[in-house]
PDB file of C-alpha atoms in Angstrom:
ATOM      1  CA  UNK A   1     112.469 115.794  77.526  1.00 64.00           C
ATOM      2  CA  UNK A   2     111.132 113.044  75.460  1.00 52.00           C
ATOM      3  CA  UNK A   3     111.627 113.850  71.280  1.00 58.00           C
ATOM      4  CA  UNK A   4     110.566 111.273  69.064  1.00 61.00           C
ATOM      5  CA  UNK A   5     112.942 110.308  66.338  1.00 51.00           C
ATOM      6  CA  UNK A   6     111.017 110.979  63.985  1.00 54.00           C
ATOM      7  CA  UNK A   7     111.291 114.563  64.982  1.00 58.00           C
ATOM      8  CA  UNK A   8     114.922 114.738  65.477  1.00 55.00           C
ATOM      9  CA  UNK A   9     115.714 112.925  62.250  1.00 61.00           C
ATOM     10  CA  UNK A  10     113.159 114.266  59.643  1.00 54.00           C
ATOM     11  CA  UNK A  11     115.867 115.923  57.437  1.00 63.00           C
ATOM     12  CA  UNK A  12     118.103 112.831  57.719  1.00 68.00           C
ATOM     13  CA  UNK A  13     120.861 111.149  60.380  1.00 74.00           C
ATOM     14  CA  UNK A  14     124.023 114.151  59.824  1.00 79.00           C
ATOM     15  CA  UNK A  15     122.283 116.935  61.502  1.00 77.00           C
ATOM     16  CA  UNK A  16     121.679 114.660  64.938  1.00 72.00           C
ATOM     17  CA  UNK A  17     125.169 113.616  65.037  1.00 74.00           C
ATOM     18  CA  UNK A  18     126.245 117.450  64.798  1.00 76.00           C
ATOM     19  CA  UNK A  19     123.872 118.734  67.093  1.00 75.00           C
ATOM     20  CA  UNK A  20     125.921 116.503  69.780  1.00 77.00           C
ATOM     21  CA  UNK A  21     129.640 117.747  69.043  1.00 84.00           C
ATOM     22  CA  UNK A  22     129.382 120.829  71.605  1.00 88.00           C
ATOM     23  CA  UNK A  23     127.657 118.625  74.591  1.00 90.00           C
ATOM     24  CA  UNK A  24     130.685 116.109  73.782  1.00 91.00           C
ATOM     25  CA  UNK A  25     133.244 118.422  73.663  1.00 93.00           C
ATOM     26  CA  UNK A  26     132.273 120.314  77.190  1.00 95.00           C
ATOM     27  CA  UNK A  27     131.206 116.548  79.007  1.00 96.00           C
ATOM     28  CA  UNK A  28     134.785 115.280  80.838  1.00 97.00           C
ATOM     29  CA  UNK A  29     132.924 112.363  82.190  1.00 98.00           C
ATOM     30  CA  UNK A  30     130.981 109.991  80.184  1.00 97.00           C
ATOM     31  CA  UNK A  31     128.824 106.635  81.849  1.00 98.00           C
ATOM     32  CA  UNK A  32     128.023 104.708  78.553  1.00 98.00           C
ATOM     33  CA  UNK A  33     126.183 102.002  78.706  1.00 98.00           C
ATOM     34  CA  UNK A  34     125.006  99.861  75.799  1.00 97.00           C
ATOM     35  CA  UNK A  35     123.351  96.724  75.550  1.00 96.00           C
ATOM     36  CA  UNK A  36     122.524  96.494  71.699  1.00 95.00           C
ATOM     37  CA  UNK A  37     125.363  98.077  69.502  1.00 97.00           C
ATOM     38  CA  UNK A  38     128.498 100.098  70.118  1.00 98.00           C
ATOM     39  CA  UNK A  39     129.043 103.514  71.538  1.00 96.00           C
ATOM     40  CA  UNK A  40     129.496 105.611  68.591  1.00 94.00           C
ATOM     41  CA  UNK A  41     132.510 107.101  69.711  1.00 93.00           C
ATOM     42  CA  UNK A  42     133.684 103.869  69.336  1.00 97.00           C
ATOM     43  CA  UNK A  43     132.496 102.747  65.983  1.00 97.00           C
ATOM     44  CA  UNK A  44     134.448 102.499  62.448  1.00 97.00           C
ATOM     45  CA  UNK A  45     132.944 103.811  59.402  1.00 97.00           C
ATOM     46  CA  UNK A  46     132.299 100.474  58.350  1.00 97.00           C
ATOM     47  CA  UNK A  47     130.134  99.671  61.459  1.00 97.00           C
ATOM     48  CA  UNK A  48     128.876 103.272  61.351  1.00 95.00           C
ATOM     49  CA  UNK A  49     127.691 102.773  58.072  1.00 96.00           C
ATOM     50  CA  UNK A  50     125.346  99.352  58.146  1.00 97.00           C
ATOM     51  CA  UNK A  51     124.242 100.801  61.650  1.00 94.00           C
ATOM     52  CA  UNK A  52     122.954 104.364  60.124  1.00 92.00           C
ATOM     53  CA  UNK A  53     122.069 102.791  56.898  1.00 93.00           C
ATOM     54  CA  UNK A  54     119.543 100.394  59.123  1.00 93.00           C
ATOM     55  CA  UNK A  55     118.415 102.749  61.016  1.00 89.00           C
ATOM     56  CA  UNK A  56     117.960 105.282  57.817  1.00 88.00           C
ATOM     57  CA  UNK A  57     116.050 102.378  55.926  1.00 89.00           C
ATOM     58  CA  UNK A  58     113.224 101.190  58.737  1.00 87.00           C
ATOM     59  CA  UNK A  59     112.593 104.818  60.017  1.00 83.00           C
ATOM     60  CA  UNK A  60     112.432 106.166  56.464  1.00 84.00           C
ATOM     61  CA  UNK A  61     114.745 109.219  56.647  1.00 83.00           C
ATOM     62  CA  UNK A  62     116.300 111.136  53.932  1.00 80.00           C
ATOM     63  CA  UNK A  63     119.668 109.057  52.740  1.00 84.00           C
ATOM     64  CA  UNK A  64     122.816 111.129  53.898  1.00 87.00           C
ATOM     65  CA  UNK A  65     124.430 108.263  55.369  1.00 88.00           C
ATOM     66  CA  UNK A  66     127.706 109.110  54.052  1.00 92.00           C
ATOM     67  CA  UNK A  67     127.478 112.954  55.628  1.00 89.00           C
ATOM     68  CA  UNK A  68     126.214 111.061  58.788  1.00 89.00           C
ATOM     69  CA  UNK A  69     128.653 108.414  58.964  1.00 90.00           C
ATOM     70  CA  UNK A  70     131.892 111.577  58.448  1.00 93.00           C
ATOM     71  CA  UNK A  71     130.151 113.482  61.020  1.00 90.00           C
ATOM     72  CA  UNK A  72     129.797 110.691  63.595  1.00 91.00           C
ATOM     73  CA  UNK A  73     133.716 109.756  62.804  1.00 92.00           C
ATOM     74  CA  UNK A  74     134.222 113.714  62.955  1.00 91.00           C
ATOM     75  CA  UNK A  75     132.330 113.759  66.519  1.00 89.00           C
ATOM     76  CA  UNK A  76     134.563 111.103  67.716  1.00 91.00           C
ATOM     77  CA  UNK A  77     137.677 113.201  67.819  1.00 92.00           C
ATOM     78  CA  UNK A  78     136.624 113.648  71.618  1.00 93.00           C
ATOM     79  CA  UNK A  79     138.291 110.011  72.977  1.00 94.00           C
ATOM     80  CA  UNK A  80     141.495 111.274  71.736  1.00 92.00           C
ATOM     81  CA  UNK A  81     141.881 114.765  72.213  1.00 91.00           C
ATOM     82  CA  UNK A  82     140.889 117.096  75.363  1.00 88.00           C
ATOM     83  CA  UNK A  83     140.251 116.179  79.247  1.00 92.00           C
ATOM     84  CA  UNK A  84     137.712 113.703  78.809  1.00 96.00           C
ATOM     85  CA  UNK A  85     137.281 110.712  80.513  1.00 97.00           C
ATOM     86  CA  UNK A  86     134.971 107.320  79.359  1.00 97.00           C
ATOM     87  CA  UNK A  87     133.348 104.940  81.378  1.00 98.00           C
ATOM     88  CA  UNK A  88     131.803 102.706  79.452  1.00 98.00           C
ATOM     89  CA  UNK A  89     130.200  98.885  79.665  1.00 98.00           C
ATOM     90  CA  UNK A  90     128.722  96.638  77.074  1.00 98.00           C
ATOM     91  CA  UNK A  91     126.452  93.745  77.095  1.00 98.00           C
ATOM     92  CA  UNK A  92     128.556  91.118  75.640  1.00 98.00           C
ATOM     93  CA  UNK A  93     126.025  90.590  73.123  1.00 97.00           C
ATOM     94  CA  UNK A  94     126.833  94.271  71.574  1.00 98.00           C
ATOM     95  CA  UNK A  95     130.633  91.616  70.592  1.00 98.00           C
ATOM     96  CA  UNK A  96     128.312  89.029  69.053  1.00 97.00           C
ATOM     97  CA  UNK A  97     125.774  91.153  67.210  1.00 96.00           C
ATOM     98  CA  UNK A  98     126.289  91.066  63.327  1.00 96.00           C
ATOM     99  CA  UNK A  99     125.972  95.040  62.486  1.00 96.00           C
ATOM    100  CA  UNK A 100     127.527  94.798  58.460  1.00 95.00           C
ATOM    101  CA  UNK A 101     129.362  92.201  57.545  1.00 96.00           C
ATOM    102  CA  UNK A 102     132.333  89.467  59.411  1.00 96.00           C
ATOM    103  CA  UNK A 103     135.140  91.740  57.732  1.00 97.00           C
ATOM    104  CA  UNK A 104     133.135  94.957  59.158  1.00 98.00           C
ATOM    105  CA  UNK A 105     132.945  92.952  62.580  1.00 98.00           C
ATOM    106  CA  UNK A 106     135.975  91.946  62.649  1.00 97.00           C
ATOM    107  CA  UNK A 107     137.350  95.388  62.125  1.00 98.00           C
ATOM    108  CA  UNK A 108     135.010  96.723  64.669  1.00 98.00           C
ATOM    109  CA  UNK A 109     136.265  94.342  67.275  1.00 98.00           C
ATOM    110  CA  UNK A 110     139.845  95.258  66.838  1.00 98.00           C
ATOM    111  CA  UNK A 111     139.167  98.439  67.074  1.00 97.00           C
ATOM    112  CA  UNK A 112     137.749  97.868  70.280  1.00 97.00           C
ATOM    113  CA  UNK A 113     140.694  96.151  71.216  1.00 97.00           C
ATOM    114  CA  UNK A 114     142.958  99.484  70.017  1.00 97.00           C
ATOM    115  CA  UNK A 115     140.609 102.176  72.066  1.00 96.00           C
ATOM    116  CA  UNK A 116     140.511 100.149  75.299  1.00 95.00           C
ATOM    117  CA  UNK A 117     144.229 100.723  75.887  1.00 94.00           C
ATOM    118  CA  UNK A 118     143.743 104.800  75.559  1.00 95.00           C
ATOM    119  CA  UNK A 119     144.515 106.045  79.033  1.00 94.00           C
ATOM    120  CA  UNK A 120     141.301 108.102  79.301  1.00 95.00           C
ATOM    121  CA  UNK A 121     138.861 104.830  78.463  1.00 97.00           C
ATOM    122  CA  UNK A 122     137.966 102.160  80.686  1.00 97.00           C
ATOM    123  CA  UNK A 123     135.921  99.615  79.014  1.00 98.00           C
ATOM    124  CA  UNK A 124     133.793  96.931  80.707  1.00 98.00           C
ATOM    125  CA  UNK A 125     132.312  93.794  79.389  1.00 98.00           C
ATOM    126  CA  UNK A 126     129.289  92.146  80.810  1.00 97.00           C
ATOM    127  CA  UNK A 127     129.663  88.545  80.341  1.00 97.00           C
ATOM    128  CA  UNK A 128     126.640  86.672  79.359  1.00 95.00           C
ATOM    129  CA  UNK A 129     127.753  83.995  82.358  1.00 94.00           C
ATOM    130  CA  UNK A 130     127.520  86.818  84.681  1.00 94.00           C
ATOM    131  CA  UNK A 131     125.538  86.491  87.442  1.00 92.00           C
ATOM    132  CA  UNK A 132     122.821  90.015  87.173  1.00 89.00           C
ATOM    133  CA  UNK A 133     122.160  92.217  89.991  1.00 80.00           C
ATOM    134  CA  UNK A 134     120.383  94.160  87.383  1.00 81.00           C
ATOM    135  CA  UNK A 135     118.560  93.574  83.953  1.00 87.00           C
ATOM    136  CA  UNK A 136     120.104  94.739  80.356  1.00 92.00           C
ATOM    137  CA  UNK A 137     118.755  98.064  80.475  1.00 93.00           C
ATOM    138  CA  UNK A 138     118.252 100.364  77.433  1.00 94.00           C
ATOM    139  CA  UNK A 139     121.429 102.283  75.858  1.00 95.00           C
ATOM    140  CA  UNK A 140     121.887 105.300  77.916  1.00 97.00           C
ATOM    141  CA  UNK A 141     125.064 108.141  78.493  1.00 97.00           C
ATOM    142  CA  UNK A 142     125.436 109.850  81.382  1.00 98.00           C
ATOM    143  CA  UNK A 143     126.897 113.212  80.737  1.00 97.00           C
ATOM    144  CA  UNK A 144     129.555 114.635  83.931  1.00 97.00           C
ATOM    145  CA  UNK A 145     126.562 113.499  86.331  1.00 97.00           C
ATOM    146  CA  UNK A 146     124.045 115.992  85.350  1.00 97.00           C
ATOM    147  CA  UNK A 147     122.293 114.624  82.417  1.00 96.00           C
ATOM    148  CA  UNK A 148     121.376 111.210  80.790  1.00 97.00           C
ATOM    149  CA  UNK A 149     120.608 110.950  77.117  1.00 93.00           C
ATOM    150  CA  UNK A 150     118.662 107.244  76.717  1.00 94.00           C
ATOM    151  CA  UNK A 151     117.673 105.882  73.121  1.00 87.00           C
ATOM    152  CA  UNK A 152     114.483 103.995  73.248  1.00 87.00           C
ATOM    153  CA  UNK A 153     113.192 102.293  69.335  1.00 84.00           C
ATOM    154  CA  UNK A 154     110.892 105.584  68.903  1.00 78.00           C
ATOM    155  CA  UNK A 155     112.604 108.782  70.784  1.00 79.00           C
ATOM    156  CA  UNK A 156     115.475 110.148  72.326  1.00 82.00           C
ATOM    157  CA  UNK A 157     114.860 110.844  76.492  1.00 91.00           C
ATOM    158  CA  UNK A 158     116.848 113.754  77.822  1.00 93.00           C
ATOM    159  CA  UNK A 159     116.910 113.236  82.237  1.00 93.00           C
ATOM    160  CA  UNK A 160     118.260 116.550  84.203  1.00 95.00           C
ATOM    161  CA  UNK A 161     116.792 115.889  87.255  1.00 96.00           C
ATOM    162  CA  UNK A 162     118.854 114.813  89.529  1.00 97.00           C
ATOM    163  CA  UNK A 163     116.931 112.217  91.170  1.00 97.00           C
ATOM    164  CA  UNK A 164     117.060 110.532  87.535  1.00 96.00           C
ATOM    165  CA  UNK A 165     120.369 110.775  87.101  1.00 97.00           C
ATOM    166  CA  UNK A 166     120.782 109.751  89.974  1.00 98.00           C
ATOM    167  CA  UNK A 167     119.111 106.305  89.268  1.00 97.00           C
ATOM    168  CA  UNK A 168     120.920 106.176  86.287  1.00 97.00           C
ATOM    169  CA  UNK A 169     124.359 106.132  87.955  1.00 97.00           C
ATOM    170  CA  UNK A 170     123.370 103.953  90.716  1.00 97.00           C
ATOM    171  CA  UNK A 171     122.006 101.567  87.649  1.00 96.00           C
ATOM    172  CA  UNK A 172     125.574 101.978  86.053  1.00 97.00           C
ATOM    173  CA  UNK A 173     127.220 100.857  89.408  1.00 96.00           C
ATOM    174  CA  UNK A 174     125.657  97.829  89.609  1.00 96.00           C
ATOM    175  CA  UNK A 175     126.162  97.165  85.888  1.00 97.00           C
ATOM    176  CA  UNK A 176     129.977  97.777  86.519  1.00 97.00           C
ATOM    177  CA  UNK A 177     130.145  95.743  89.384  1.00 96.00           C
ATOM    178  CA  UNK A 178     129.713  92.251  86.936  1.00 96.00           C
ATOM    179  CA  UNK A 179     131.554  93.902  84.234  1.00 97.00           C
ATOM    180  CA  UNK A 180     135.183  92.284  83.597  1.00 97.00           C
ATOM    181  CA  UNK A 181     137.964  94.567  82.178  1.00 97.00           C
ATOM    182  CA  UNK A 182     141.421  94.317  81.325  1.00 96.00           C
ATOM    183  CA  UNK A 183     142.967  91.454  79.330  1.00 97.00           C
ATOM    184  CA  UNK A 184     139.880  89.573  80.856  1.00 97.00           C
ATOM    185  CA  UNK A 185     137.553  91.471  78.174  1.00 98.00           C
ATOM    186  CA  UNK A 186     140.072  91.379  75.625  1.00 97.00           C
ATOM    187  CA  UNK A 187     139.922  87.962  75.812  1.00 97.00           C
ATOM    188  CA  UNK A 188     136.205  88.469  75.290  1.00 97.00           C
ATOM    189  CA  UNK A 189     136.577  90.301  72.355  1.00 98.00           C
ATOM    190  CA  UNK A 190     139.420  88.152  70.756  1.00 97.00           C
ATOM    191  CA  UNK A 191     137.069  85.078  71.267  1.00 97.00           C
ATOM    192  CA  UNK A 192     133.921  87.055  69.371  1.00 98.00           C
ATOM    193  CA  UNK A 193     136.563  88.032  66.655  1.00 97.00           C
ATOM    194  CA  UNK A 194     137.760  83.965  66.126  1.00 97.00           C
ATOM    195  CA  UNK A 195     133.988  83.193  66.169  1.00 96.00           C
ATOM    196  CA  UNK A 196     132.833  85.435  62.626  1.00 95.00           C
ATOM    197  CA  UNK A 197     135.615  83.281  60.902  1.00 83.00           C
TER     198      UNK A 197
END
């Protein structure tokens, strides 16, 4: 199902990110993959908030960034509490992209740093030095294997076939395959947090 953003965001940013809360609290297996900004499950309300406010001010949408930003923090409740489990890789660009300010940055880096050690989140860093099996895709989630959400600049894509989702996961596999992990993308992280000072 392709729904143009336009569409899905006409009365503002809040409703989207509380139409998702029952699909996230029923998924136990995410595949995230983003190449341009962090998962929001991952993002502070300082990040949340230049991210949505962007987004709000070049697509034109009614401003209840605020109600958007506590609803997307609300939604988030999901990497701490219940059986689910997060796969998840990043471009290492998504570390060196300037989404609000250093301070914001920096505080969305350490953050980064705090949910990677959560027993149900394994985090992945492509490095920019890595040698690519396959190109930075667009941001997609892979919901327990049976449905991919991907964000394109002008709609949301909704894949339940399972030859598509099946493409998607063997797309994540080879994206995980040149990710580092462990105190190997820490040290990633630490390095992108010394470089906004």
């Amino acid at each position: 199902m392709y729904v143009q953003w336009k569409r899905l965001q006409r009365t503002g940013l809040r409703q989207l990110q509380e139409s998702g809360v029952p699909l996230y609290e029923q998924t136990q297996q995410f595949h995230v993959y983003c190449s341009n900004v962090v998962p929001g499950f991952f993002q502070t309300p300082g990040y949340a908030t230049a991210l949505l406010t962007s987004i709000a001010r070049f697509r034109g949408t009614p401003d209840d960034v605020s109600d958007a930003v506590k609803a997307r923090m609300d939604r988030s409740h999901v990497i701490r509490e219940g059986d689910h489990r997060f796969a998840v890789l990043v471009e290492e660009s998504v570390l060196r992209y300037r989404i609000g300010s250093a301070e914001v940055m920096a505080a969305q880096l350490g953050h980064l740093l705090s949910v990677m050690a959560l027993p149900s989140i394994s985090l992945g860093i492509i490095p920019f030095t890595a040698p690519r099996q396959a190109w930075p895709l667009e941001t997609f989630t892979i919901f327990d294997r049976q449905r991919v959400h991907v964000e394109t600049l002008s709609a949301a894509i909704k894949e339940t076939q399972p030859s598509d989702v099946a493409l998607y996961l063997k797309a994540f596999g080879n994206l995980k395959e040149i990710a580092i992990h462990g105190s190997n993308a820490r040290t990633l992280i630490t390095s992108a947090i010394d470089a906004l000072s």
